[in-house]
JSON list of C-alpha atoms and ligand atoms in Angstrom, two decimals:
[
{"chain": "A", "resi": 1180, "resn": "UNK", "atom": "CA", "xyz": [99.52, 117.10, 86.01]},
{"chain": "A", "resi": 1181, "resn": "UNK", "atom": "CA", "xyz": [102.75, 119.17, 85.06]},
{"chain": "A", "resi": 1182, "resn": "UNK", "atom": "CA", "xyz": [105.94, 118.68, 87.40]},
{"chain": "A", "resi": 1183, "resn": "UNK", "atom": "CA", "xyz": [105.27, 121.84, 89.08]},
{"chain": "A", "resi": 1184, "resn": "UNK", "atom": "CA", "xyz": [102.05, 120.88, 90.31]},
{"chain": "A", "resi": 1185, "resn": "UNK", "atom": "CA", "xyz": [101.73, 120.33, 94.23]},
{"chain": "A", "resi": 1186, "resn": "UNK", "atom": "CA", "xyz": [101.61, 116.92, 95.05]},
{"chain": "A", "resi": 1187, "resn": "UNK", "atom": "CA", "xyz": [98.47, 116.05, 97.61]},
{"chain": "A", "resi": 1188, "resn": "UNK", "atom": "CA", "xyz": [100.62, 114.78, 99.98]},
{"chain": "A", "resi": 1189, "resn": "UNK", "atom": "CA", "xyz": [97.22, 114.86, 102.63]},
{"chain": "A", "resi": 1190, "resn": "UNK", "atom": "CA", "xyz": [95.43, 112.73, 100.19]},
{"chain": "A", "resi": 1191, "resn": "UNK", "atom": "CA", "xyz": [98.32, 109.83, 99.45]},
{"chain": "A", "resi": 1192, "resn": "UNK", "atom": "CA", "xyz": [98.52, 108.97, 102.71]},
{"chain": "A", "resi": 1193, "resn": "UNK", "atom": "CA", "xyz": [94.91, 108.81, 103.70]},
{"chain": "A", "resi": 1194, "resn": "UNK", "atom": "CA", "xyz": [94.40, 106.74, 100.80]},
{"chain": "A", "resi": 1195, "resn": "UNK", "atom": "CA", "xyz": [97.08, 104.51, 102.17]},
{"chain": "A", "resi": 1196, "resn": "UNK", "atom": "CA", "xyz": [96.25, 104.39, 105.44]},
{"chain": "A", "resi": 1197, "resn": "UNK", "atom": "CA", "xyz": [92.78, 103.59, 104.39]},
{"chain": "A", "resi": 1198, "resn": "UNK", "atom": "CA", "xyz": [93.85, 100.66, 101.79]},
{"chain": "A", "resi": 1199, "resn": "UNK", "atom": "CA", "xyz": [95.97, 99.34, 105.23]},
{"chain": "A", "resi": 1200, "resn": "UNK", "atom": "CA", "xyz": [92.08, 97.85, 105.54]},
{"chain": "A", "resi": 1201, "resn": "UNK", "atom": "CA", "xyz": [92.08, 95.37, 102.70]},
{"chain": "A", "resi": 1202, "resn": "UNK", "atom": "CA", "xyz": [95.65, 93.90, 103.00]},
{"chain": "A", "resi": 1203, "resn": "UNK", "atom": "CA", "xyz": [95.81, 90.40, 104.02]},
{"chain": "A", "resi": 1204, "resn": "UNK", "atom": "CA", "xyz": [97.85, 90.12, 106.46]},
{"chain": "A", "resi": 1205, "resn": "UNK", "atom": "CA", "xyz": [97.21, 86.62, 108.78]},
{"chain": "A", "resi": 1206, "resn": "UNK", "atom": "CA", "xyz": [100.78, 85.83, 109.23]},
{"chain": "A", "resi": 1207, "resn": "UNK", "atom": "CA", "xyz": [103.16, 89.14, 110.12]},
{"chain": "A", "resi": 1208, "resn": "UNK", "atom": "CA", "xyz": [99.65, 90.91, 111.30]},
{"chain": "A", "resi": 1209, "resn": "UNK", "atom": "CA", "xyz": [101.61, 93.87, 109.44]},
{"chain": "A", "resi": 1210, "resn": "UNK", "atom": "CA", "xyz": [98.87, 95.41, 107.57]},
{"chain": "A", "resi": 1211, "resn": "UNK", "atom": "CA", "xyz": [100.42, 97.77, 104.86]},
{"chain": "A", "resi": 1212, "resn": "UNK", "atom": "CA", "xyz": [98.86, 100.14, 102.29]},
{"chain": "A", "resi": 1213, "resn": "UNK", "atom": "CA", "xyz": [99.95, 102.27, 99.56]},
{"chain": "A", "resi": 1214, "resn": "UNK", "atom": "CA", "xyz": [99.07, 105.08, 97.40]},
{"chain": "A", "resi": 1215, "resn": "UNK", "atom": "CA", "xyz": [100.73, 106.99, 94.52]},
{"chain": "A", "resi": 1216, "resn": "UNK", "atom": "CA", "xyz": [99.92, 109.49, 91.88]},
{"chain": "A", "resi": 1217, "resn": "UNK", "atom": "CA", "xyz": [100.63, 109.06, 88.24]},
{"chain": "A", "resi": 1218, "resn": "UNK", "atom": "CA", "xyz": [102.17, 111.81, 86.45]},
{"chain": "A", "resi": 1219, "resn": "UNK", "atom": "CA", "xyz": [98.84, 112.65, 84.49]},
{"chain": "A", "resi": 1220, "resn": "UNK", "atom": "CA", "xyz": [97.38, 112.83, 87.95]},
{"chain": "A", "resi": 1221, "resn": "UNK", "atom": "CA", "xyz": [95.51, 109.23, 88.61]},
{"chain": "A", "resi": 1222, "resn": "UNK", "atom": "CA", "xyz": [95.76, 107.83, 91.73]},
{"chain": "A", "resi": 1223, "resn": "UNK", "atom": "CA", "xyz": [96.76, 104.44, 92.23]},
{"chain": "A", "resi": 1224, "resn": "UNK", "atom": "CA", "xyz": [96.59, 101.98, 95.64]},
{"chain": "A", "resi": 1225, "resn": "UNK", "atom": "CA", "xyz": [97.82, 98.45, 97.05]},
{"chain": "A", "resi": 1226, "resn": "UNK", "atom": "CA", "xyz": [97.39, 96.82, 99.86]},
{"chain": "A", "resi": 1227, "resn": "UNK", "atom": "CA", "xyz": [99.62, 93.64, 101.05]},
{"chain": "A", "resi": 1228, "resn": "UNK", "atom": "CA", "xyz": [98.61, 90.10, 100.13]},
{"chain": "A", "resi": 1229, "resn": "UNK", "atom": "CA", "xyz": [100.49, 87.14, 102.26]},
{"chain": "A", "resi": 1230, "resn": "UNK", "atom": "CA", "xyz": [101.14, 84.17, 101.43]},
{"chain": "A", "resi": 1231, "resn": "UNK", "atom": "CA", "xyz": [101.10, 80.57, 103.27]},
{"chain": "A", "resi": 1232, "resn": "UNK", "atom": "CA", "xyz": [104.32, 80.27, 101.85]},
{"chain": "A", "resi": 1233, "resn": "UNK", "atom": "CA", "xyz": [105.75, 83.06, 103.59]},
{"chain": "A", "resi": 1234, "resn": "UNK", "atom": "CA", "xyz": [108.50, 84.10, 100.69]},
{"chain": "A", "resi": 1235, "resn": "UNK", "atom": "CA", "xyz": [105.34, 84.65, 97.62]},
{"chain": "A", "resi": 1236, "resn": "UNK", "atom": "CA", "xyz": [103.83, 87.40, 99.64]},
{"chain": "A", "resi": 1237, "resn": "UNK", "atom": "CA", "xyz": [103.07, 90.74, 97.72]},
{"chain": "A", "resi": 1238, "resn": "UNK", "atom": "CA", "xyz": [104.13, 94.09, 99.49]},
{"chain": "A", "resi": 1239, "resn": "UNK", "atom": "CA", "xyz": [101.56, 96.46, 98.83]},
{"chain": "A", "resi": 1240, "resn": "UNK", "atom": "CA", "xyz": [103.77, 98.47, 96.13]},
{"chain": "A", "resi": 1241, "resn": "UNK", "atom": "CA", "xyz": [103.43, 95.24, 94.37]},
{"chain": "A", "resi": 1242, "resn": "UNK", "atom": "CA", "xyz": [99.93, 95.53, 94.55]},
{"chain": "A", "resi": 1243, "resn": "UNK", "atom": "CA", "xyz": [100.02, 99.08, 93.60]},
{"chain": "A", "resi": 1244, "resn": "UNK", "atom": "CA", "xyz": [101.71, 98.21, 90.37]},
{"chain": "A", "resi": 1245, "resn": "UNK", "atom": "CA", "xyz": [99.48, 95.90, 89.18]},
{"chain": "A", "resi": 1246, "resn": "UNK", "atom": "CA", "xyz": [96.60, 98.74, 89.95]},
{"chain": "A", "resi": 1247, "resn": "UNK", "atom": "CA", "xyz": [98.97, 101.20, 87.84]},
{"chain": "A", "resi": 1248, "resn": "UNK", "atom": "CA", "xyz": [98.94, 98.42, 85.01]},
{"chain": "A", "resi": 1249, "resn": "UNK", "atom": "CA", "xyz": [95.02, 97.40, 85.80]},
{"chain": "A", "resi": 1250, "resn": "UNK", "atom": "CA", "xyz": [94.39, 101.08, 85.35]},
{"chain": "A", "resi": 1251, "resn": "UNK", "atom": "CA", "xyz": [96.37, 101.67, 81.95]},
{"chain": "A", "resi": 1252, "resn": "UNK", "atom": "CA", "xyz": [99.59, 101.91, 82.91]},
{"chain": "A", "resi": 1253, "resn": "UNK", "atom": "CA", "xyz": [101.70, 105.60, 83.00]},
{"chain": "A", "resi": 1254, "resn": "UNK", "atom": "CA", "xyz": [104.66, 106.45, 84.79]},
{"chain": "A", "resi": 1255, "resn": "UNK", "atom": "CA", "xyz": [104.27, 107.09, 89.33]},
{"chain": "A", "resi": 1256, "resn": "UNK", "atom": "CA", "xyz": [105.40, 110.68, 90.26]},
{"chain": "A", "resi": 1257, "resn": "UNK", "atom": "CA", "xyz": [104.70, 109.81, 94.21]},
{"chain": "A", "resi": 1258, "resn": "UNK", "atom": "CA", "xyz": [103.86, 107.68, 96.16]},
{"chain": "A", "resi": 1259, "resn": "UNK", "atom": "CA", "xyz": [102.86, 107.38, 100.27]},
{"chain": "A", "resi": 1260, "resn": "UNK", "atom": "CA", "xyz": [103.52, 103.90, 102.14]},
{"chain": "A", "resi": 1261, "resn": "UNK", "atom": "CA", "xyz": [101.83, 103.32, 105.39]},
{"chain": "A", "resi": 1262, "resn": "UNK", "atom": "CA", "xyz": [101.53, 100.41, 107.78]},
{"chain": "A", "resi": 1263, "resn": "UNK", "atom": "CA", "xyz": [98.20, 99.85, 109.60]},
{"chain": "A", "resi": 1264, "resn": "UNK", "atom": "CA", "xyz": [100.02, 100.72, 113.18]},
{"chain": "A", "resi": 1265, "resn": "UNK", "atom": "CA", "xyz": [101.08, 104.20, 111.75]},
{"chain": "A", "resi": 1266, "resn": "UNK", "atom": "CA", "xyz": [104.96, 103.24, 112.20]},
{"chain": "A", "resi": 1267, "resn": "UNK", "atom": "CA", "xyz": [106.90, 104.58, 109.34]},
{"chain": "A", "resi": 1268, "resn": "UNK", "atom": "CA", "xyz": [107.97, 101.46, 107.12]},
{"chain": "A", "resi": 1269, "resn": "UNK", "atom": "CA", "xyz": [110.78, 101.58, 104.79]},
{"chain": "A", "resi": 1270, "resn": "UNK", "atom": "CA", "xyz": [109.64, 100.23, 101.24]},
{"chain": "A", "resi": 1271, "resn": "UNK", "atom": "CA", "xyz": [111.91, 96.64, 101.12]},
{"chain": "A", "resi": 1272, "resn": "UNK", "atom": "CA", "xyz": [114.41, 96.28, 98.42]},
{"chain": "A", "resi": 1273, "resn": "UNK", "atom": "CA", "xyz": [112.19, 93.96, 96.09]},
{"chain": "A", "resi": 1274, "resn": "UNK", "atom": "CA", "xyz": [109.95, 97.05, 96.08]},
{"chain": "A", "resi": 1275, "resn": "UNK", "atom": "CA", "xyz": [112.40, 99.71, 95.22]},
{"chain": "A", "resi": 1276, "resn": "UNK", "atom": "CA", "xyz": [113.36, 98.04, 92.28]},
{"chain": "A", "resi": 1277, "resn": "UNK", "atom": "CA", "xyz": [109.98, 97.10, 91.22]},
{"chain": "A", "resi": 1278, "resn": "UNK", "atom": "CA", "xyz": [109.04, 101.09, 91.54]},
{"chain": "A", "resi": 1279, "resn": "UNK", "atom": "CA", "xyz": [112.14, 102.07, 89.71]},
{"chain": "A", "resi": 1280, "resn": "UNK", "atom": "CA", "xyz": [111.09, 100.12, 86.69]},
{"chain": "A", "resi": 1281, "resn": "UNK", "atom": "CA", "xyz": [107.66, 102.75, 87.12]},
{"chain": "A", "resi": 1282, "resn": "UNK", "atom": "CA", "xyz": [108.68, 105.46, 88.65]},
{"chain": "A", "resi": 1283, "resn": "UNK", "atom": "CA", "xyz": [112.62, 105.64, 87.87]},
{"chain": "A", "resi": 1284, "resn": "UNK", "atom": "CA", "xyz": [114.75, 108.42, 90.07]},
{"chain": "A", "resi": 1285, "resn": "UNK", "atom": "CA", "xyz": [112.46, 110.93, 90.50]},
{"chain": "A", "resi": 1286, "resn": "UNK", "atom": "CA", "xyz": [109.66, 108.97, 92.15]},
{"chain": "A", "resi": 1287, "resn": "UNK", "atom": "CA", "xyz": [109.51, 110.70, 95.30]},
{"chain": "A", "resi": 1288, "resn": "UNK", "atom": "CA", "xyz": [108.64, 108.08, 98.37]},
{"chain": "A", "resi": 1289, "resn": "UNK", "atom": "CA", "xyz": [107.20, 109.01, 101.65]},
{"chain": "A", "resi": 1290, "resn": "UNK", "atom": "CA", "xyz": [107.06, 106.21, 104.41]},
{"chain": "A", "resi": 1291, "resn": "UNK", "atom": "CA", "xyz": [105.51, 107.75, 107.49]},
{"chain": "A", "resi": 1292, "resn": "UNK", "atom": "CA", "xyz": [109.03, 108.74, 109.03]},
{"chain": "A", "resi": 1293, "resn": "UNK", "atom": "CA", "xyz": [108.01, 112.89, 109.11]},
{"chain": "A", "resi": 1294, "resn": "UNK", "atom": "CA", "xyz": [110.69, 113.40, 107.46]},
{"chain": "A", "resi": 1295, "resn": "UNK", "atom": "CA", "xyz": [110.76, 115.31, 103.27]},
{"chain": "A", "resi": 1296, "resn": "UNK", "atom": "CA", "xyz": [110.02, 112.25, 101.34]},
{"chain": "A", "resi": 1297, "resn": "UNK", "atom": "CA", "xyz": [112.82, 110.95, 99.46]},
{"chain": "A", "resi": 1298, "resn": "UNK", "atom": "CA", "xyz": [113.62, 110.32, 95.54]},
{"chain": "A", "resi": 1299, "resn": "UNK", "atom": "CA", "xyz": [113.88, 106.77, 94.72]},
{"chain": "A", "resi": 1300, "resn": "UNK", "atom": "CA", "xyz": [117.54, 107.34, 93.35]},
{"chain": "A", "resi": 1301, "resn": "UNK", "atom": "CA", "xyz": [118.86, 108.02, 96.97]},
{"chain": "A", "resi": 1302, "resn": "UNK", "atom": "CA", "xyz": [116.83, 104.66, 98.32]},
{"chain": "A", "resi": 1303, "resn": "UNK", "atom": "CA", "xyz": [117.87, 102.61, 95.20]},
{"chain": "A", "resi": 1304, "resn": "UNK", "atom": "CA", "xyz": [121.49, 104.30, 94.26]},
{"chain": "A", "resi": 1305, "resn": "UNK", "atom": "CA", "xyz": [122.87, 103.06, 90.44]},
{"chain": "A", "resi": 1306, "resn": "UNK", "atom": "CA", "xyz": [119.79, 101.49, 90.35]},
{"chain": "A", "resi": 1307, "resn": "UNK", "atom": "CA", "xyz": [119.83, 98.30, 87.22]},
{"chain": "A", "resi": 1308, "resn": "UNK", "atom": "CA", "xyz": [116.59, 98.99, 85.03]},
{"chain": "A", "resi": 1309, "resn": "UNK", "atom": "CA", "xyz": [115.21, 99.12, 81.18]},
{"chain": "A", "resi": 1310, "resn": "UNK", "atom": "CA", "xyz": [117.69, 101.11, 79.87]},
{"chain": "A", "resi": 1311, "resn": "UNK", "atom": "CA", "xyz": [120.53, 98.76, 81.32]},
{"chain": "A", "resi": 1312, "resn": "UNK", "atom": "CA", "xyz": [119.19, 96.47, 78.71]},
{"chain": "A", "resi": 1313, "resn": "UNK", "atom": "CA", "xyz": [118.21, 98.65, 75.93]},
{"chain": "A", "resi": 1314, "resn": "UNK", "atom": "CA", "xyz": [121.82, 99.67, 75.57]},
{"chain": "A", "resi": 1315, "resn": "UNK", "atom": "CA", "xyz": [122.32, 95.81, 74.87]},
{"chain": "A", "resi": 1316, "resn": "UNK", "atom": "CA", "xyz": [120.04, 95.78, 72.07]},
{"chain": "A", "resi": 1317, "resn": "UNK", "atom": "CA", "xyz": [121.89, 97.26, 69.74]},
{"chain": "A", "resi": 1318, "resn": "UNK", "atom": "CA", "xyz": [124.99, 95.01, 70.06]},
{"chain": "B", "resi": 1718, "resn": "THU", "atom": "N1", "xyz": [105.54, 94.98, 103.47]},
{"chain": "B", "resi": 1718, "resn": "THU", "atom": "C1", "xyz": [105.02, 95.75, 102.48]},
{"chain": "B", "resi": 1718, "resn": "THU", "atom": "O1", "xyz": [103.86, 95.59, 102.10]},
{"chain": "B", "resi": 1718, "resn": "THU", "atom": "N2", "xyz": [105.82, 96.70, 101.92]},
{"chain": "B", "resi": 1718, "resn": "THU", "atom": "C2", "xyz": [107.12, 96.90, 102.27]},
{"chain": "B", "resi": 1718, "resn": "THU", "atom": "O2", "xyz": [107.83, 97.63, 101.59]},
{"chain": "B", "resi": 1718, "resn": "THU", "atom": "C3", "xyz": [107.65, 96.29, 103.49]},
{"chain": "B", "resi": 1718, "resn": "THU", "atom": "C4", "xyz": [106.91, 95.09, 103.94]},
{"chain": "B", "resi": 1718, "resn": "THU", "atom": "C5", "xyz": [104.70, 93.92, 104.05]},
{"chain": "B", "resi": 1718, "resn": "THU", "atom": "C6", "xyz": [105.05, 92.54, 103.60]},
{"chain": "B", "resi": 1718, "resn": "THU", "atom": "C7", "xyz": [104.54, 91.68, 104.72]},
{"chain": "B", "resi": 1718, "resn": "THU", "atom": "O3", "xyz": [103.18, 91.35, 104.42]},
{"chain": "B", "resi": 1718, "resn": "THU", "atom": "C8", "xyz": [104.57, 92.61, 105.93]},
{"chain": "B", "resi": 1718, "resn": "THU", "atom": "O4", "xyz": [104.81, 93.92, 105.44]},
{"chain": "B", "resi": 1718, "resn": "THU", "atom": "C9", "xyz": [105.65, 92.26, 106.93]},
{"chain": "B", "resi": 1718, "resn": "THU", "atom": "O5", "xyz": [106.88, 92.14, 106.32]}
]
């Protein structure tokens, strides 16, 4: 998929709201699902996975990642997040940075709130990532 191609908006978010289904969710009762396309045009999904522990629970970018690595790995040109009661839900900071490391800037992010969706570099400004430490590497 070049960058010119139109991204299936329609299609991210049904395949979020439909992964919303398989989070695990027994504590908040906030189900959450995400989908994202890959720049060569693969789709990728997560769901969110809670924890009795409260502070090891995965947000379902997390879980999205690990599908983008399960699936062979590439870089995410969009992605849709949507919670199971249709409320737009703001992708938590943990999450921006762990999209940044796979999407970087351009990643555009929708969350349900109607309005354009957003490039990561205006939800994650001066954002730290891999090439804050491949500049070290050649000290
Ligand atoms: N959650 C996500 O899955 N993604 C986010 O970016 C925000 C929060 C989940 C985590 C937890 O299971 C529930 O929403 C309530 O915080």
């Amino acid at each position: 998929m070049s960058s010119s191609t139109a991204i299936p908006w329609n299609e991210l978010r049904e395949q979020a709201r439909h992964a919303t289904a398989t989070s695990y969710a027994p504590y908040s009762h906030v189900t959450v699902g995400a989908c994202a396309i890959t720049t060569d045009g693969r789709f990728v999904v997560g769901a969110n996975v809670e924890n009795a522990s409260y502070g090891l629970t995965l947000c379902a970018e997390c879980s999205l990642v690990s599908d983008l690595a399960r699936v062979g790995g590439g870089r995410l040109r969009a992605i849709s997040i949507v919670a199971g009661d249709a409320k737009p839900i703001a992708p938590c900071g943990r999450c921006r940075q762990v999209l940044f490391e796979h999407g970087g800037n351009e990643l555009l992010v929708d969350a349900g709130d109607g309005v354009d969706p957003t490039p990561l570099r205006e939800l994650l400004p001066g954002a730290f990532g891999p090439a804050d430490l491949d500049v070290r590497k050649s000290q």
